[in-house]
CSV table of C-alpha atoms in Angstrom, one decimal:
chain,number,residue,atom,x,y,z
A,887,UNK,CA,44.0,167.9,148.4
A,888,UNK,CA,45.3,165.1,146.4
A,889,UNK,CA,44.0,164.3,143.1
A,890,UNK,CA,43.3,161.1,142.1
A,891,UNK,CA,44.2,160.3,138.6
A,892,UNK,CA,42.9,157.4,137.1
A,893,UNK,CA,44.6,156.1,134.4
A,894,UNK,CA,42.8,153.4,132.2
A,895,UNK,CA,44.8,151.6,129.7
A,896,UNK,CA,42.7,149.7,127.3
A,897,UNK,CA,44.5,147.3,125.1
A,898,UNK,CA,42.8,145.0,122.8
A,899,UNK,CA,44.7,142.2,121.1
A,900,UNK,CA,43.0,141.2,117.9
A,901,UNK,CA,44.0,137.6,117.0
A,902,UNK,CA,43.4,136.9,113.4
A,903,UNK,CA,44.6,133.5,112.2
A,904,UNK,CA,46.9,133.6,109.3
A,905,UNK,CA,47.2,130.9,106.8
A,906,UNK,CA,50.2,130.2,104.7
A,907,UNK,CA,49.8,129.3,101.2
A,908,UNK,CA,51.2,125.7,100.3
A,909,UNK,CA,54.5,125.9,98.9
A,910,UNK,CA,55.3,123.4,95.9
A,911,UNK,CA,57.9,122.7,93.6
A,912,UNK,CA,58.1,120.1,90.7
A,913,UNK,CA,60.9,118.9,88.7
A,914,UNK,CA,61.6,116.1,86.0
A,915,UNK,CA,64.7,114.0,85.8
A,916,UNK,CA,65.3,112.0,82.6
A,917,UNK,CA,67.5,109.0,83.2
A,918,UNK,CA,69.4,107.2,80.4
A,919,UNK,CA,71.7,104.3,80.5
A,920,UNK,CA,73.4,102.0,77.9
A,921,UNK,CA,74.1,98.6,78.9
A,922,UNK,CA,77.6,97.1,78.0
A,923,UNK,CA,78.5,93.6,77.9
A,924,UNK,CA,80.9,92.4,80.5
A,925,UNK,CA,82.9,89.3,81.8
A,926,UNK,CA,84.1,88.6,85.3
A,927,UNK,CA,87.0,86.5,86.3
A,928,UNK,CA,87.5,84.9,89.9
A,929,UNK,CA,89.7,82.3,91.6
A,930,UNK,CA,88.2,79.7,93.7
A,931,UNK,CA,89.9,76.8,95.7
A,932,UNK,CA,89.7,73.5,93.8
A,933,UNK,CA,88.3,70.6,96.1
A,934,UNK,CA,91.4,68.3,94.8
A,935,UNK,CA,93.9,71.2,95.5
A,936,UNK,CA,95.6,73.5,98.1
A,937,UNK,CA,92.9,75.9,99.4
A,938,UNK,CA,93.7,79.4,98.3
A,939,UNK,CA,95.0,81.2,101.6
A,940,UNK,CA,93.4,84.6,100.6
A,941,UNK,CA,91.0,86.0,98.1
A,942,UNK,CA,88.8,83.0,97.2
A,943,UNK,CA,85.8,84.2,95.2
A,944,UNK,CA,87.7,87.3,93.9
A,945,UNK,CA,89.9,88.3,91.1
A,946,UNK,CA,93.0,88.7,93.5
A,947,UNK,CA,94.0,85.4,95.2
A,948,UNK,CA,96.8,83.9,97.1
A,949,UNK,CA,98.1,80.4,96.5
A,950,UNK,CA,100.5,79.3,99.2
A,951,UNK,CA,102.3,76.1,98.3
A,952,UNK,CA,104.1,76.0,101.9
A,953,UNK,CA,107.2,74.4,102.4
A,954,UNK,CA,108.1,72.2,99.5
A,955,UNK,CA,111.0,69.9,98.7
A,956,UNK,CA,112.0,67.4,96.1
A,957,UNK,CA,111.7,64.3,98.3
A,958,UNK,CA,109.6,63.4,101.5
A,959,UNK,CA,105.8,63.9,102.2
A,960,UNK,CA,103.9,66.7,100.3
A,961,UNK,CA,101.1,68.7,101.8
A,962,UNK,CA,97.5,67.5,100.8
A,963,UNK,CA,96.4,68.7,97.5
A,964,UNK,CA,99.9,68.9,95.9
A,965,UNK,CA,101.1,66.6,93.3
A,966,UNK,CA,105.0,66.3,93.1
A,967,UNK,CA,107.2,65.2,90.1
A,968,UNK,CA,111.0,64.8,90.0
A,969,UNK,CA,113.6,64.5,87.2
A,970,UNK,CA,117.2,64.1,87.5
A,971,UNK,CA,117.8,67.8,88.3
A,972,UNK,CA,114.5,69.4,89.2
A,973,UNK,CA,111.3,68.8,91.2
A,974,UNK,CA,107.8,70.3,90.3
A,975,UNK,CA,104.9,70.9,92.6
A,976,UNK,CA,101.5,71.4,91.3
A,977,UNK,CA,98.0,72.1,92.5
A,978,UNK,CA,94.8,73.0,90.8
A,979,UNK,CA,92.9,76.4,91.1
A,980,UNK,CA,89.6,77.0,89.9
A,981,UNK,CA,89.1,79.7,87.4
A,982,UNK,CA,85.5,81.1,86.8
A,983,UNK,CA,84.7,83.3,84.1
A,984,UNK,CA,81.1,84.6,83.7
A,985,UNK,CA,79.5,87.1,81.4
A,986,UNK,CA,76.5,89.3,81.4
A,987,UNK,CA,74.7,90.9,78.6
A,988,UNK,CA,76.8,89.2,76.1
A,989,UNK,CA,76.2,87.1,72.9
A,990,UNK,CA,80.0,85.8,73.4
A,991,UNK,CA,79.9,82.1,73.1
A,992,UNK,CA,83.2,81.6,75.1
A,993,UNK,CA,86.4,83.1,76.0
A,994,UNK,CA,90.1,83.1,75.7
A,995,UNK,CA,92.1,82.7,78.8
A,996,UNK,CA,95.9,83.9,78.8
A,997,UNK,CA,98.4,84.1,81.7
A,998,UNK,CA,101.8,86.0,82.3
A,999,UNK,CA,104.2,86.0,85.0
A,1000,UNK,CA,104.4,89.4,86.8
A,1001,UNK,CA,108.2,89.4,87.1
A,1002,UNK,CA,111.0,87.5,85.3
A,1003,UNK,CA,112.1,84.3,87.0
A,1004,UNK,CA,115.4,82.9,85.6
A,1005,UNK,CA,115.6,80.1,87.9
A,1006,UNK,CA,112.3,78.4,88.2
A,1007,UNK,CA,109.8,77.4,85.7
A,1008,UNK,CA,106.2,78.3,85.9
A,1009,UNK,CA,103.1,76.6,84.3
A,1010,UNK,CA,99.3,77.1,84.2
A,1011,UNK,CA,97.1,74.3,82.8
A,1012,UNK,CA,100.3,72.6,81.2
A,1013,UNK,CA,101.4,75.9,79.5
A,1014,UNK,CA,104.8,77.5,80.5
A,1015,UNK,CA,104.2,81.1,81.4
A,1016,UNK,CA,106.8,83.9,81.5
A,1017,UNK,CA,106.7,87.4,82.0
A,1018,UNK,CA,107.8,88.1,78.2
A,1019,UNK,CA,104.4,87.6,76.8
A,1020,UNK,CA,100.9,86.3,77.7
A,1021,UNK,CA,100.5,82.6,77.1
A,1022,UNK,CA,97.2,81.2,75.9
A,1023,UNK,CA,96.0,78.7,78.4
A,1024,UNK,CA,92.7,78.0,76.6
A,1025,UNK,CA,91.1,79.5,73.4
A,1026,UNK,CA,87.5,78.5,73.9
A,1027,UNK,CA,86.8,78.5,77.8
A,1028,UNK,CA,83.1,77.8,78.6
A,1029,UNK,CA,81.5,80.5,80.7
A,1030,UNK,CA,79.8,79.9,84.1
A,1031,UNK,CA,81.6,77.0,85.6
A,1032,UNK,CA,85.0,76.5,87.4
A,1033,UNK,CA,87.7,75.2,85.3
A,1034,UNK,CA,90.5,73.6,87.1
A,1035,UNK,CA,93.9,75.1,86.0
A,1036,UNK,CA,97.0,73.3,87.4
A,1037,UNK,CA,99.5,75.9,88.7
A,1038,UNK,CA,103.0,74.3,88.7
A,1039,UNK,CA,106.3,75.7,89.8
A,1040,UNK,CA,109.5,73.7,88.6
A,1041,UNK,CA,112.4,74.2,91.1
A,1042,UNK,CA,116.2,73.2,90.3
A,1043,UNK,CA,118.0,71.0,92.8
A,1044,UNK,CA,120.5,73.5,92.9
A,1045,UNK,CA,118.2,75.9,94.8
A,1046,UNK,CA,119.5,76.8,98.3
A,1047,UNK,CA,117.7,75.7,101.5
A,1048,UNK,CA,115.1,78.0,102.8
A,1049,UNK,CA,114.9,80.0,99.6
A,1050,UNK,CA,111.6,81.8,99.3
A,1051,UNK,CA,110.0,81.7,95.8
A,1052,UNK,CA,107.2,84.2,95.0
A,1053,UNK,CA,105.6,85.6,91.8
A,1054,UNK,CA,102.4,86.7,90.5
A,1055,UNK,CA,100.5,85.1,87.6
A,1056,UNK,CA,98.3,87.6,85.8
A,1057,UNK,CA,95.3,86.2,84.1
A,1058,UNK,CA,93.3,87.9,81.2
A,1059,UNK,CA,89.8,86.4,79.9
A,1060,UNK,CA,88.9,88.0,76.7
A,1061,UNK,CA,85.3,87.3,75.3
A,1062,UNK,CA,85.5,85.6,71.9
């Protein structure tokens, strides 16, 4: 005789919803600032001159005169003068100095060559510039408008054909 075993498994699953309490955190950030006055200097192409070949509207621009000579045609925007022993090429470049948060009425603009040049003569706005010291270009510049400054390079007739000439002119505007 076989016994029949009846096994009954009763399982009850009780589902009780759990609610998590909302988690929050708070914080306070105090922000402070002190406004400093400032000025900005940028170079722009002058409508009457040679267009800047790079960097127009920035404070790091490039002016390329291209091929220059004592005689013959000159490129548009270049003025040339000659003496018995030299020739000078010149073109205007706009210098724009702006101010913010400043009571300064005007600025002083100075320029200085980046490297010595014992052969050629460099001028900005009619003022000779060298690498020895900053030269004052203007003592009371007006903020907020392009000021055309003639950049001039004087080359001796004794300079060899195909001589490449390159230098930098460092400008400094200081609020008065």
